[in-house]
Coordinates of C-alpha atoms in Angstrom, one line a residue:
Chain X
X5 CA -105.0 72.6 -97.4
X6 CA -107.0 71.6 -94.3
X7 CA -107.0 68.0 -95.4
X8 CA -103.1 68.2 -95.7
X9 CA -102.8 69.6 -92.2
X10 CA -105.0 66.8 -90.7
X11 CA -103.0 64.2 -92.6
X12 CA -99.8 65.7 -91.4
X13 CA -100.9 65.8 -87.8
X14 CA -102.0 62.1 -87.9
X15 CA -98.7 61.2 -89.4
X16 CA -96.8 63.1 -86.7
X17 CA -98.9 61.6 -84.0
X18 CA -98.4 58.1 -85.4
X19 CA -94.6 58.7 -85.6
X20 CA -94.5 60.2 -82.1
X21 CA -96.6 57.3 -80.7
X22 CA -94.5 54.7 -82.5
X23 CA -91.3 56.2 -81.0
X24 CA -92.8 56.4 -77.5
X25 CA -93.9 52.7 -77.7
X26 CA -90.4 51.6 -78.6
X27 CA -89.0 53.5 -75.6
X28 CA -91.4 51.9 -73.2
X29 CA -90.5 48.5 -74.6
X30 CA -86.8 49.0 -74.1
X31 CA -86.8 50.5 -70.6
X32 CA -86.6 48.1 -67.7
X33 CA -89.6 48.2 -65.4
X34 CA -89.4 50.9 -62.6
X35 CA -86.8 53.0 -64.3
X36 CA -87.7 56.5 -65.3
X37 CA -86.7 57.9 -68.6
X38 CA -84.3 60.4 -67.0
X39 CA -82.6 57.7 -65.1
X40 CA -82.4 55.6 -68.2
X41 CA -80.8 58.4 -70.1
X42 CA -78.2 58.8 -67.5
X43 CA -77.6 55.0 -67.5
X44 CA -77.2 54.8 -71.2
X45 CA -73.5 55.9 -70.7
X46 CA -72.9 52.5 -69.1
X47 CA -73.3 49.0 -70.7
X48 CA -76.4 47.3 -69.8
X49 CA -78.0 44.0 -70.4
X50 CA -81.3 43.6 -71.9
X51 CA -83.8 41.1 -70.7
X52 CA -83.2 39.0 -73.7
X53 CA -79.5 39.0 -73.2
X54 CA -80.0 38.2 -69.5
X55 CA -82.1 35.2 -70.4
X56 CA -79.4 34.2 -72.9
X57 CA -76.7 34.5 -70.2
X58 CA -78.7 32.7 -67.6
X59 CA -79.3 29.8 -70.0
X60 CA -75.7 29.8 -70.9
X61 CA -74.6 29.6 -67.3
X62 CA -77.1 26.9 -66.7
X63 CA -75.8 25.1 -69.6
X64 CA -72.2 25.6 -68.5
X65 CA -73.2 24.4 -65.0
X66 CA -74.9 21.4 -66.5
X67 CA -71.7 20.6 -68.4
X68 CA -69.5 21.2 -65.4
X69 CA -71.6 18.8 -63.3
X70 CA -71.5 16.3 -66.1
X71 CA -67.8 16.7 -66.4
X72 CA -67.5 16.5 -62.7
X73 CA -69.5 13.3 -62.7
X74 CA -67.4 12.1 -65.5
X75 CA -64.2 13.0 -63.7
X76 CA -65.5 11.4 -60.5
X77 CA -66.4 8.3 -62.5
X78 CA -62.9 8.4 -64.1
X79 CA -61.4 8.8 -60.7
X80 CA -63.4 6.0 -59.3
X81 CA -62.4 3.9 -62.3
X82 CA -58.8 4.9 -61.8
X83 CA -59.0 4.1 -58.1
X84 CA -60.6 0.8 -58.9
X85 CA -58.0 0.0 -61.4
X86 CA -55.3 1.1 -58.9
X87 CA -56.9 -1.1 -56.3
X88 CA -57.1 -4.0 -58.8
X89 CA -53.5 -3.5 -59.6
X90 CA -52.6 -3.4 -56.0
X91 CA -54.6 -6.5 -55.3
X92 CA -52.9 -8.4 -58.1
X93 CA -49.5 -7.2 -57.2
X94 CA -50.1 -7.9 -53.5
X95 CA -51.1 -11.5 -54.2
X96 CA -48.8 -13.7 -52.2
X97 CA -47.2 -16.9 -53.4
X98 CA -46.5 -19.8 -51.1
X99 CA -43.7 -22.4 -50.9
X100 CA -43.1 -25.9 -49.5
X101 CA -40.9 -26.4 -46.4
X102 CA -37.2 -25.8 -47.1
X103 CA -38.1 -25.1 -50.8
X104 CA -37.8 -22.1 -53.1
X105 CA -39.4 -23.9 -56.1
X106 CA -42.3 -22.0 -57.7
X107 CA -45.4 -24.1 -57.6
X108 CA -47.8 -24.0 -60.7
X109 CA -50.3 -21.7 -58.9
X110 CA -47.4 -19.4 -57.9
X111 CA -46.4 -19.2 -61.6
X112 CA -50.0 -18.3 -62.6
X113 CA -50.0 -15.5 -60.0
X114 CA -46.7 -14.2 -61.2
X115 CA -48.0 -14.2 -64.8
X116 CA -50.8 -11.9 -63.7
X117 CA -48.3 -9.7 -62.0
X118 CA -46.1 -9.6 -65.0
X119 CA -49.0 -8.5 -67.2
X120 CA -49.8 -5.6 -64.8
X121 CA -46.1 -4.6 -64.5
X122 CA -45.7 -4.6 -68.3
X123 CA -48.8 -2.5 -68.7
X124 CA -47.7 -0.1 -66.0
X125 CA -44.0 0.6 -66.4
X126 CA -44.2 3.3 -63.7
X127 CA -44.7 0.6 -61.0
X128 CA -41.7 -0.5 -59.0
X129 CA -42.0 -3.3 -56.5
X130 CA -40.1 -5.0 -53.7
X131 CA -40.3 -8.8 -53.3
X132 CA -40.0 -10.0 -49.7
X133 CA -39.0 -13.6 -49.0
X134 CA -40.4 -15.1 -45.8
X135 CA -40.0 -18.4 -44.0
X136 CA -41.8 -20.3 -41.3
X137 CA -40.4 -20.5 -37.8
X138 CA -38.9 -24.0 -38.3
X139 CA -35.3 -23.9 -39.3
X140 CA -32.7 -21.5 -38.0
X141 CA -32.6 -17.8 -38.3
X142 CA -29.6 -17.6 -40.6
X143 CA -30.6 -20.4 -42.9
X144 CA -34.1 -19.0 -43.1
X145 CA -32.7 -15.6 -44.1
X146 CA -30.8 -17.3 -47.0
X147 CA -33.9 -19.4 -47.9
X148 CA -36.1 -16.2 -47.9
X149 CA -33.6 -14.6 -50.2
X150 CA -33.8 -17.6 -52.5
X151 CA -37.6 -17.5 -52.5
X152 CA -37.7 -13.8 -53.3
X153 CA -35.1 -14.4 -56.0
X154 CA -37.1 -17.2 -57.6
X155 CA -40.1 -14.8 -58.1
X156 CA -37.8 -12.0 -59.3
X157 CA -36.1 -14.2 -61.9
X158 CA -39.4 -15.6 -63.1
X159 CA -40.8 -12.1 -63.6
X160 CA -37.7 -11.1 -65.5
X161 CA -38.3 -14.2 -67.8
X162 CA -41.8 -12.9 -68.3
X163 CA -40.4 -9.6 -69.6
X164 CA -40.4 -7.3 -66.5
X165 CA -37.4 -5.0 -66.3
X166 CA -35.1 -6.1 -63.5
X167 CA -34.5 -2.5 -62.5
X168 CA -38.1 -2.2 -61.4
X169 CA -37.8 -4.8 -58.8
X170 CA -35.8 -5.3 -55.6
X171 CA -35.7 -8.2 -53.3
X172 CA -35.3 -8.5 -49.5
X173 CA -35.4 -11.5 -47.2
X174 CA -37.0 -11.3 -43.8
X175 CA -36.3 -15.0 -43.0
X176 CA -38.6 -16.0 -40.2
X177 CA -38.7 -12.5 -38.7
X178 CA -42.2 -11.4 -39.9
X179 CA -44.7 -14.3 -39.8
X180 CA -48.1 -13.7 -41.2
X181 CA -49.6 -16.2 -38.7
X182 CA -47.9 -16.4 -35.3
X183 CA -49.3 -19.8 -34.4
X184 CA -47.0 -22.8 -34.1
X185 CA -48.8 -25.3 -36.4
X186 CA -48.6 -26.6 -39.9
X187 CA -51.5 -24.3 -41.1
X188 CA -49.6 -21.2 -39.8
X189 CA -46.3 -22.4 -41.2
X190 CA -47.9 -22.9 -44.6
X191 CA -49.1 -19.3 -44.6
X192 CA -45.7 -18.0 -43.5
X193 CA -43.6 -19.7 -46.2
X194 CA -44.3 -17.0 -48.7
X195 CA -43.3 -14.2 -51.0
X196 CA -44.9 -10.8 -50.5
X197 CA -45.0 -8.1 -53.2
X198 CA -45.2 -4.4 -52.3
X199 CA -45.4 -1.4 -54.6
X200 CA -42.7 1.0 -53.7
X201 CA -43.2 3.5 -56.5
X202 CA -46.0 4.1 -59.1
X203 CA -45.0 7.5 -60.6
Chain G
X21 CA -16.2 -2.2 -8.2
X22 CA -13.8 0.7 -7.7
X23 CA -14.4 0.6 -4.0
X24 CA -13.9 -3.0 -4.1
X25 CA -10.5 -3.5 -2.5
X26 CA -9.3 -6.9 -3.6
X27 CA -6.0 -8.5 -2.8
X28 CA -4.8 -12.0 -2.6
X29 CA -2.9 -13.3 0.4
X30 CA -0.8 -16.4 0.1
X31 CA -2.1 -18.4 3.0
X32 CA -0.2 -21.5 3.8
X33 CA 0.8 -23.5 0.8
X34 CA -0.7 -21.6 -2.1
X35 CA 1.7 -23.0 -4.7
X36 CA -0.2 -24.5 -7.6
X37 CA 1.3 -27.7 -8.7
X38 CA -0.7 -29.1 -11.7
X39 CA 0.8 -32.6 -11.3
X40 CA -0.1 -32.6 -7.7
X41 CA -3.6 -31.3 -8.5
X42 CA -4.1 -33.8 -11.3
X43 CA -6.8 -36.0 -9.6
X44 CA -9.1 -32.9 -9.5
X45 CA -8.8 -31.9 -13.1
X46 CA -11.9 -32.1 -15.3
X47 CA -11.1 -33.8 -18.6
X48 CA -13.7 -32.5 -21.0
X49 CA -13.0 -35.1 -23.7
X50 CA -13.3 -38.0 -21.4
X51 CA -15.9 -40.7 -21.9
X52 CA -17.5 -39.4 -18.7
X53 CA -16.3 -36.4 -16.8
X54 CA -15.3 -37.0 -13.2
X55 CA -17.4 -35.7 -10.4
X56 CA -15.8 -33.6 -7.8
X57 CA -17.4 -33.9 -4.4
X58 CA -17.4 -30.5 -2.6
X59 CA -18.1 -29.7 1.0
X60 CA -18.7 -26.0 1.9
X61 CA -18.0 -25.8 5.6
X62 CA -19.8 -23.5 8.0
X63 CA -18.1 -20.1 8.2
X64 CA -15.7 -19.4 11.0
X65 CA -15.7 -16.0 12.8
X66 CA -12.1 -15.4 13.4
X67 CA -12.9 -12.8 16.0
X68 CA -14.8 -15.4 18.0
X69 CA -18.0 -13.5 17.5
X70 CA -21.3 -14.5 15.8
X71 CA -21.3 -14.8 12.0
X72 CA -22.5 -11.7 10.2
X73 CA -25.3 -11.7 7.6
X74 CA -22.6 -10.9 5.0
X75 CA -20.7 -14.1 5.6
X76 CA -24.0 -16.1 5.5
X77 CA -24.6 -14.6 2.1
X78 CA -21.1 -15.6 1.0
X79 CA -21.9 -19.2 1.9
X80 CA -25.2 -19.1 0.1
X81 CA -23.6 -17.5 -3.0
X82 CA -20.9 -20.1 -3.2
X83 CA -23.4 -22.9 -2.9
X84 CA -25.6 -21.5 -5.6
X85 CA -22.7 -20.9 -8.0
X86 CA -21.3 -24.4 -7.5
X87 CA -24.6 -25.8 -8.6
X88 CA -24.0 -24.3 -12.0
X89 CA -21.4 -26.9 -12.7
X90 CA -22.2 -30.5 -13.5
X91 CA -18.9 -31.8 -12.3
X92 CA -19.3 -30.4 -8.7
X93 CA -21.4 -32.4 -6.4
X94 CA -22.1 -30.8 -3.1
X95 CA -22.2 -32.7 0.1
X96 CA -24.4 -31.7 2.9
X97 CA -23.3 -31.6 6.6
X98 CA -25.3 -34.7 7.3
X99 CA -23.1 -36.6 4.8
X100 CA -20.0 -35.8 6.9
X101 CA -19.0 -37.1 10.3
X102 CA -19.6 -34.5 13.0
X103 CA -21.5 -32.4 10.5
X104 CA -18.2 -31.5 8.9
X105 CA -17.5 -28.9 11.5
X106 CA -14.1 -27.1 11.2
X107 CA -12.9 -25.0 14.1
X108 CA -9.5 -24.1 12.9
X109 CA -8.4 -24.1 9.3
X110 CA -4.8 -24.7 10.3
X111 CA -5.8 -28.0 11.9
X112 CA -8.4 -29.7 9.7
X113 CA -9.3 -33.3 10.4
X114 CA -9.2 -34.6 6.8
X115 CA -10.1 -38.1 7.8
X116 CA -13.8 -37.4 8.3
X117 CA -14.0 -35.7 4.9
X118 CA -12.0 -38.5 3.3
X119 CA -14.4 -41.1 4.7
X120 CA -17.3 -39.1 3.4
X121 CA -15.8 -39.2 -0.1
X122 CA -15.3 -35.4 -0.2
X123 CA -12.7 -34.3 -2.7
X124 CA -12.4 -30.7 -1.7
X125 CA -13.5 -28.6 1.2
X126 CA -14.1 -24.9 1.0
X127 CA -13.8 -22.9 4.2
X128 CA -14.9 -19.4 4.8
X129 CA -13.4 -17.2 7.5
X130 CA -14.6 -13.8 8.6
X131 CA -12.7 -11.1 10.4
X132 CA -13.7 -7.5 11.1
X133 CA -11.1 -4.9 10.4
X134 CA -11.7 -2.0 12.9
X135 CA -9.2 0.3 11.2
X136 CA -11.0 0.4 7.9
X137 CA -14.5 -0.7 8.9
X138 CA -14.3 -3.4 6.3
X139 CA -14.9 -7.1 6.7
X140 CA -12.2 -9.5 5.6
X141 CA -13.4 -12.7 4.1
X142 CA -10.9 -15.5 3.8
X143 CA -11.7 -18.3 1.3
X144 CA -9.7 -21.5 1.2
X145 CA -10.0 -24.7 -0.8
X146 CA -8.4 -27.9 0.5
X147 CA -7.7 -31.1 -1.4
X148 CA -8.8 -33.8 1.0
X149 CA -6.7 -36.6 -0.7
X150 CA -3.5 -34.6 -0.6
X151 CA -4.4 -32.9 2.7
X152 CA -3.3 -29.6 1.3
X153 CA -4.7 -26.2 0.5
X154 CA -4.9 -25.6 -3.2
X155 CA -6.4 -22.1 -3.3
X156 CA -6.5 -19.4 -0.6
X157 CA -7.5 -15.8 -1.0
X158 CA -8.7 -13.0 1.2
X159 CA -11.0 -10.1 0.2
X160 CA -11.8 -6.9 2.1
X161 CA -15.4 -6.1 1.6
X162 CA -17.2 -2.8 2.3
X163 CA -20.7 -3.9 1.5
X164 CA -22.9 -6.9 0.7
X165 CA -23.1 -6.1 -3.0
X166 CA -19.4 -7.0 -3.3
X167 CA -20.2 -10.6 -2.2
X168 CA -21.1 -11.8 -5.6
X169 CA -18.1 -10.2 -7.2
X170 CA -15.8 -11.9 -4.7
X171 CA -17.4 -15.3 -5.1
X172 CA -17.3 -15.1 -8.9
X173 CA -13.6 -14.1 -8.7
X174 CA -12.7 -16.9 -6.3
X175 CA -14.7 -19.6 -8.1
X176 CA -13.2 -18.4 -11.4
X177 CA -9.7 -19.0 -10.0
X178 CA -10.9 -22.4 -8.7
X179 CA -12.2 -23.3 -12.2
X180 CA -8.8 -22.2 -13.7
X181 CA -7.2 -24.6 -11.3
X182 CA -9.5 -27.5 -12.1
X183 CA -10.3 -27.0 -15.7
X184 CA -7.5 -24.8 -16.9
X185 CA -10.0 -22.1 -17.9
X186 CA -12.3 -19.7 -16.2
X187 CA -14.3 -18.6 -19.3
X188 CA -17.6 -19.4 -17.6
X189 CA -17.1 -16.4 -15.2
X190 CA -15.1 -13.9 -17.3
X191 CA -16.1 -14.4 -21.0
X192 CA -19.4 -12.5 -21.8
X193 CA -22.2 -13.9 -24.0
X194 CA -23.8 -11.4 -26.3
X195 CA -27.4 -11.9 -27.6
X196 CA -30.2 -10.1 -29.4
X197 CA -33.5 -9.0 -28.0
X198 CA -36.1 -8.1 -30.7
X199 CA -38.5 -5.3 -30.0
X200 CA -41.0 -3.5 -32.3
X201 CA -39.1 -2.1 -35.2
X202 CA -35.9 -2.2 -33.2
X203 CA -33.5 -4.6 -31.6
X204 CA -31.2 -4.5 -28.7
X205 CA -27.8 -6.2 -28.2
X206 CA -27.3 -7.4 -24.7
X207 CA -24.4 -8.9 -22.8
X208 CA -24.5 -11.4 -19.9
X209 CA -22.3 -13.9 -18.2
X210 CA -23.2 -17.6 -18.1
X211 CA -24.1 -17.5 -14.4
X212 CA -26.7 -14.7 -15.1
X213 CA -24.4 -12.0 -13.8
X214 CA -24.0 -8.6 -15.4
X215 CA -26.9 -8.3 -17.8
X216 CA -26.1 -5.1 -19.7
X217 CA -27.6 -3.5 -22.8
X218 CA -24.8 -2.7 -25.3
X219 CA -26.9 -1.0 -28.0
X220 CA -30.3 -0.2 -29.4
X221 CA -30.5 -0.6 -33.2
X222 CA -33.3 0.3 -35.6
X223 CA -34.5 -2.8 -37.6
X224 CA -34.0 -6.5 -37.1
X225 CA -30.6 -7.5 -35.8
X226 CA -29.3 -11.0 -36.4
X227 CA -26.2 -13.0 -35.7
X228 CA -24.0 -10.9 -33.5
X229 CA -20.5 -12.3 -33.2
X230 CA -17.4 -11.3 -31.2
X231 CA -14.1 -10.3 -32.7
X232 CA -11.3 -12.6 -31.4
X233 CA -9.8 -9.8 -29.4
X234 CA -13.2 -9.1 -27.7
X235 CA -13.3 -5.4 -28.8
X236 CA -15.9 -5.5 -31.6
X237 CA -19.2 -7.2 -32.4
X238 CA -20.3 -7.7 -36.0
X239 CA -23.9 -8.4 -36.9
X240 CA -26.4 -8.2 -39.8
X241 CA -29.4 -5.9 -39.7
X242 CA -32.5 -5.5 -41.8
X243 CA -33.2 -1.8 -42.1
X244 CA -35.5 0.0 -44.6
X245 CA -35.9 -3.2 -46.7
X246 CA -32.2 -3.6 -46.9
X247 CA -29.7 -6.0 -45.4
X248 CA -26.7 -4.2 -43.9
X249 CA -23.5 -5.2 -42.0
X250 CA -23.2 -3.6 -38.6
X251 CA -20.1 -3.3 -36.4
X252 CA -20.2 -2.2 -32.8
X253 CA -16.9 -1.0 -31.4
X254 CA -17.0 -1.6 -27.7
X255 CA -13.9 0.5 -27.1
X256 CA -15.3 3.7 -28.6
X257 CA -19.0 2.9 -28.5
X258 CA -19.2 3.7 -32.2
X259 CA -21.5 1.8 -34.5
X260 CA -20.9 1.5 -38.2
X261 CA -23.3 0.3 -40.9
X262 CA -22.4 -0.8 -44.4
X263 CA -24.6 -1.8 -47.3
X264 CA -22.7 -4.6 -49.1
X265 CA -23.2 -5.7 -52.7
X266 CA -26.3 -7.8 -53.3
X267 CA -29.5 -8.2 -51.4
X268 CA -28.5 -10.3 -48.5
X269 CA -25.9 -10.0 -45.7
X270 CA -26.1 -13.1 -43.6
X271 CA -24.1 -14.4 -40.6
X272 CA -21.0 -12.2 -40.5
X273 CA -18.1 -13.3 -38.3
X274 CA -14.7 -12.1 -37.5
X275 CA -11.7 -14.2 -38.6
X276 CA -8.9 -14.8 -36.1
X277 CA -6.8 -12.3 -38.1
X278 CA -9.4 -9.6 -37.8
X279 CA -11.1 -9.6 -41.2
X280 CA -14.8 -10.4 -41.6
X281 CA -16.3 -13.4 -43.4
X282 CA -19.9 -13.0 -44.5
X283 CA -22.5 -14.6 -46.7
X284 CA -23.5 -12.4 -49.6
X285 CA -25.7 -13.1 -52.6
X286 CA -24.6 -10.6 -55.3
X287 CA -23.6 -13.5 -57.6
X288 CA -27.1 -14.9 -57.4
X289 CA -26.8 -17.2 -54.4
X290 CA -25.6 -16.7 -50.8
X291 CA -21.8 -17.5 -50.8
X292 CA -19.2 -16.9 -48.2
X293 CA -16.8 -14.0 -48.9
X294 CA -13.9 -12.6 -47.1
X295 CA -13.9 -8.8 -46.5
X296 CA -10.8 -6.8 -45.8
X297 CA -10.4 -4.2 -43.1
X298 CA -12.0 -1.6 -45.3
X299 CA -15.0 -3.9 -45.7
X300 CA -14.2 -4.5 -49.4
X301 CA -14.7 -7.9 -50.9
X302 CA -11.3 -9.6 -50.9
X303 CA -12.2 -13.1 -52.2
X304 CA -14.8 -15.8 -52.1
X305 CA -14.1 -18.5 -49.5
X306 CA -16.9 -20.8 -50.5
X307 CA -18.9 -20.5 -53.7
X308 CA -21.7 -22.8 -54.9
X309 CA -25.1 -22.5 -56.5
X310 CA -26.7 -23.7 -53.2
X311 CA -26.9 -21.7 -50.0
X312 CA -23.6 -21.2 -48.1
X313 CA -23.9 -19.5 -44.8
X314 CA -22.9 -19.4 -41.1
X315 CA -19.1 -19.5 -41.3
X316 CA -17.2 -20.0 -38.0
X317 CA -13.4 -20.3 -37.6
X318 CA -11.3 -22.1 -35.0
X319 CA -8.8 -20.1 -33.1
X320 CA -5.9 -20.9 -35.4
X321 CA -7.8 -19.8 -38.5
X322 CA -7.1 -23.1 -40.3
X323 CA -10.6 -24.5 -40.2
X324 CA -13.9 -22.9 -41.1
X325 CA -17.2 -24.7 -40.5
X326 CA -20.3 -23.7 -42.4
X327 CA -23.8 -24.7 -43.5
X328 CA -24.6 -25.4 -47.1
X329 CA -27.5 -26.7 -49.1
X330 CA -25.3 -27.8 -52.0
X331 CA -26.6 -31.4 -51.6
X332 CA -30.2 -30.4 -51.5
X333 CA -30.8 -30.1 -47.8
X334 CA -28.8 -28.0 -45.4
X335 CA -25.8 -29.9 -44.0
X336 CA -22.6 -29.0 -42.1
X337 CA -19.3 -28.8 -44.0
X338 CA -15.7 -28.1 -43.1
X339 CA -13.5 -25.8 -45.2
X340 CA -9.8 -26.3 -44.7
X341 CA -8.1 -23.0 -45.3
X342 CA -4.7 -24.5 -46.0
X343 CA -5.7 -26.7 -48.9
X344 CA -9.1 -25.1 -49.8
X345 CA -10.8 -28.6 -49.5
X346 CA -14.4 -28.9 -48.4
X347 CA -15.4 -31.9 -46.3
X348 CA -18.9 -33.0 -45.5
X349 CA -19.5 -33.4 -41.8
X350 CA -23.1 -34.4 -41.3
X351 CA -24.8 -37.4 -42.9
X352 CA -27.6 -38.0 -40.5
X353 CA -30.9 -36.0 -40.7
X354 CA -31.9 -33.7 -43.5
X355 CA -31.7 -30.3 -41.8
X356 CA -28.4 -29.5 -40.0
X357 CA -27.6 -25.8 -39.5
X358 CA -26.0 -23.3 -37.1
X359 CA -22.6 -25.0 -36.8
X360 CA -19.8 -23.6 -34.6
X361 CA -16.4 -25.0 -34.1
X362 CA -14.6 -25.2 -30.8
X363 CA -11.5 -22.9 -30.4
X364 CA -9.1 -25.9 -30.6
X365 CA -10.8 -27.0 -33.9
X366 CA -11.8 -30.5 -32.6
X367 CA -15.5 -30.2 -31.9
X368 CA -18.3 -29.1 -34.2
X369 CA -21.6 -28.2 -32.4
X370 CA -24.7 -27.7 -34.5
X371 CA -28.5 -27.8 -34.6
X372 CA -30.4 -30.6 -36.2
X373 CA -34.1 -30.6 -37.0
X374 CA -35.6 -33.9 -35.6
X375 CA -39.2 -35.0 -35.6
X376 CA -39.5 -33.6 -32.1
X377 CA -37.9 -30.2 -33.0
X378 CA -34.4 -28.8 -33.2
X379 CA -31.8 -30.4 -31.0
X380 CA -28.1 -29.7 -30.4
X381 CA -25.5 -32.2 -31.5
X382 CA -21.8 -32.4 -31.1
X383 CA -19.5 -33.9 -33.8
X384 CA -16.0 -34.9 -32.7
X385 CA -13.6 -34.5 -35.6
X386 CA -11.0 -36.6 -33.9
X387 CA -13.2 -39.7 -33.4
X388 CA -15.9 -39.0 -36.0
X389 CA -18.5 -39.6 -33.3
X390 CA -21.7 -37.6 -33.1
X391 CA -23.7 -37.1 -29.9
X392 CA -27.0 -35.4 -29.1
X393 CA -26.6 -33.1 -26.1
X394 CA -30.1 -31.4 -25.8
X395 CA -33.4 -33.1 -25.7
X396 CA -36.0 -30.3 -25.7
X397 CA -38.9 -30.0 -25.4
X398 CA -39.5 -27.3 -28.0
X399 CA -36.6 -26.2 -30.1
X400 CA -33.0 -26.0 -29.0
X401 CA -31.2 -23.7 -31.5
X402 CA -28.2 -21.5 -32.2
X403 CA -25.5 -23.2 -30.2
X404 CA -22.3 -21.4 -29.4
X405 CA -19.3 -23.1 -27.7
X406 CA -17.3 -21.4 -24.9
X407 CA -13.5 -20.7 -25.2
X408 CA -12.7 -23.8 -23.1
X409 CA -14.6 -25.9 -25.6
X410 CA -16.7 -27.4 -22.7
X411 CA -19.8 -25.2 -22.3
X412 CA -22.4 -24.7 -25.0
X413 CA -24.9 -21.8 -24.9
X414 CA -28.1 -22.0 -26.9
X415 CA -31.6 -20.6 -27.2
X416 CA -34.6 -22.7 -26.5
X417 CA -38.4 -22.1 -26.4
X418 CA -38.9 -25.1 -24.1
X419 CA -40.7 -22.7 -21.7
X420 CA -42.8 -21.1 -24.5
X421 CA -40.5 -18.2 -25.0
X422 CA -37.0 -18.2 -26.3
X423 CA -34.6 -18.0 -23.4
X424 CA -30.9 -18.7 -23.0
X425 CA -29.6 -22.0 -21.6
X426 CA -26.2 -23.6 -21.4
X427 CA -25.2 -27.2 -21.4
X428 CA -21.9 -29.0 -21.8
X429 CA -20.5 -31.0 -24.6
X430 CA -21.5 -34.0 -22.6
X431 CA -25.1 -32.9 -22.5
X432 CA -25.3 -31.9 -18.8
X433 CA -28.1 -29.8 -17.6
X434 CA -29.3 -27.7 -19.3
X435 CA -29.1 -24.7 -17.1
X436 CA -31.2 -21.5 -17.6
X437 CA -29.3 -18.2 -17.8
X438 CA -31.7 -15.7 -16.2
X439 CA -32.2 -12.7 -18.5
X440 CA -34.9 -10.7 -16.6
X441 CA -37.5 -12.6 -18.7
X442 CA -36.6 -10.8 -22.0
X443 CA -36.6 -12.9 -25.1
X444 CA -33.2 -13.9 -26.4
X445 CA -31.9 -14.8 -29.8
X446 CA -28.5 -15.5 -31.5
X447 CA -26.2 -16.0 -28.5
X448 CA -22.5 -15.7 -29.1
X449 CA -19.9 -16.4 -26.5
X450 CA -16.7 -14.3 -26.4
X451 CA -13.5 -16.3 -26.5
X452 CA -11.6 -13.7 -24.5
X453 CA -12.1 -12.1 -21.1
X454 CA -14.5 -9.2 -20.8
X455 CA -12.6 -5.9 -21.4
X456 CA -15.0 -3.1 -21.1
X457 CA -17.3 -4.1 -18.3

């Protein structure tokens, strides 16, 4: 009988101690059992869960940074591509005096433009025809129109939709180089290409 | 101007007899125009007092204005016996002027009018050979600013007598001044009088041209990457802009019957079309795969001169509106542009690019002769002939900046038209008297 009582007491103590150990393990440090009981009515996060959340946030943050970098990279690429497109579109072509015939180098440049324009149907351009100061205002206005039209028609031949292009002649009114010499005149006898819409 | 009380007095023999005045007439188509030797006499104070500052200014103004005409040669007092002194206009000793080869003598009389406080200036012109007065007028002036108005009026009447036309003083010239992103249309008279801004316009304005009644100015303008037709109504001050079919709107002009002819490119190449009063395309006047621009009509509307590159280079052509025939005018040079025709349809004035730069040439349709009338330096461009068919206004950068000049169909001068140092382009001379000054 005495042996049974001792065994029973040891078992109870063991059970009680085991339960108490569990409680200590689960309470956050510095919180009394009373407080903890009261707090049990609200959801709480265990240390483990907290660690998990933290790592998850860190992971998310890591992903966001990566995404951001990726986006920035994409943006840079897009900007670079946009800049490349703009550069190709903006490439001027030049003409001989009193001529609106496209030279071989002008045709090459127009081919590059045509590729870009076909790849990006959202782009619309205006082609400006310009002349040097020699010749008279009215004739140069007509000659500028012929120069712009020569590029326009060549781009149409290369498959660019006519509705995406408009032309305007400025004659001798907007020289690139204001000097009065052959070098300046050669620069001024040109077609300029400007993007008016890229949506 | 309103205070300017002007009246004409018939003094002595004012009757104008053209047969009688024949020796003094300037024949503009002559092989060499005649020179008229003029002596401007010292002013006479009719009250017997000392001459006023105002009358001295009248003398100066007359002398300055006479220098603007190549056919007037002024004689100085030292060229005339007794210094050409005249004491009484009723008793002029014509012999001393005759011996000095003077053709005409201009006298100036001054009288103070105590009742009105005005000064009466009496201007007389005498024909030395006929020993008769050919023009006499009196003007009552209230201030010195009226001197120039009086002199212009008087010399205009003298020109009318000698040339049969006073366009030089009464028909305004319109031109363009280009600023940053805007242009202005100005008006001025050939002697530099009356510089006035008519309009400020956004964009680049080109080729202003008068209507034949002097009430409207048509022009082309580049605004917002588009060519438009512009019309300025001087009567109402209204401005109208119209986008026409195609991309280009070049060199619009009024026809003598009030429609507009303009070069449009909607068929693929700049061709000359006629617009009706509603600015709708009526028909093509000239159509070709080359460039056809710069139409200009004579006063009768039977001839239209234009520039075309149909033969490769720009050349001048004449379109006969009666039979629709096109005739080539220029064969020399390989860059002939900016042609205008004289009101009587006889002369074609145009710009040719020479190795030295642009120069102005005249082609006589009657004789087929061609003559260079400007010689640079720099570029002489955009000629426009006056309504008398004698003077030619043009722009030149001979001084480094484009300014207005005029010459004659004989190549006299050229004479600078002072425009307050603003740059000038596209001059166009009205063929009728100023209406809204």
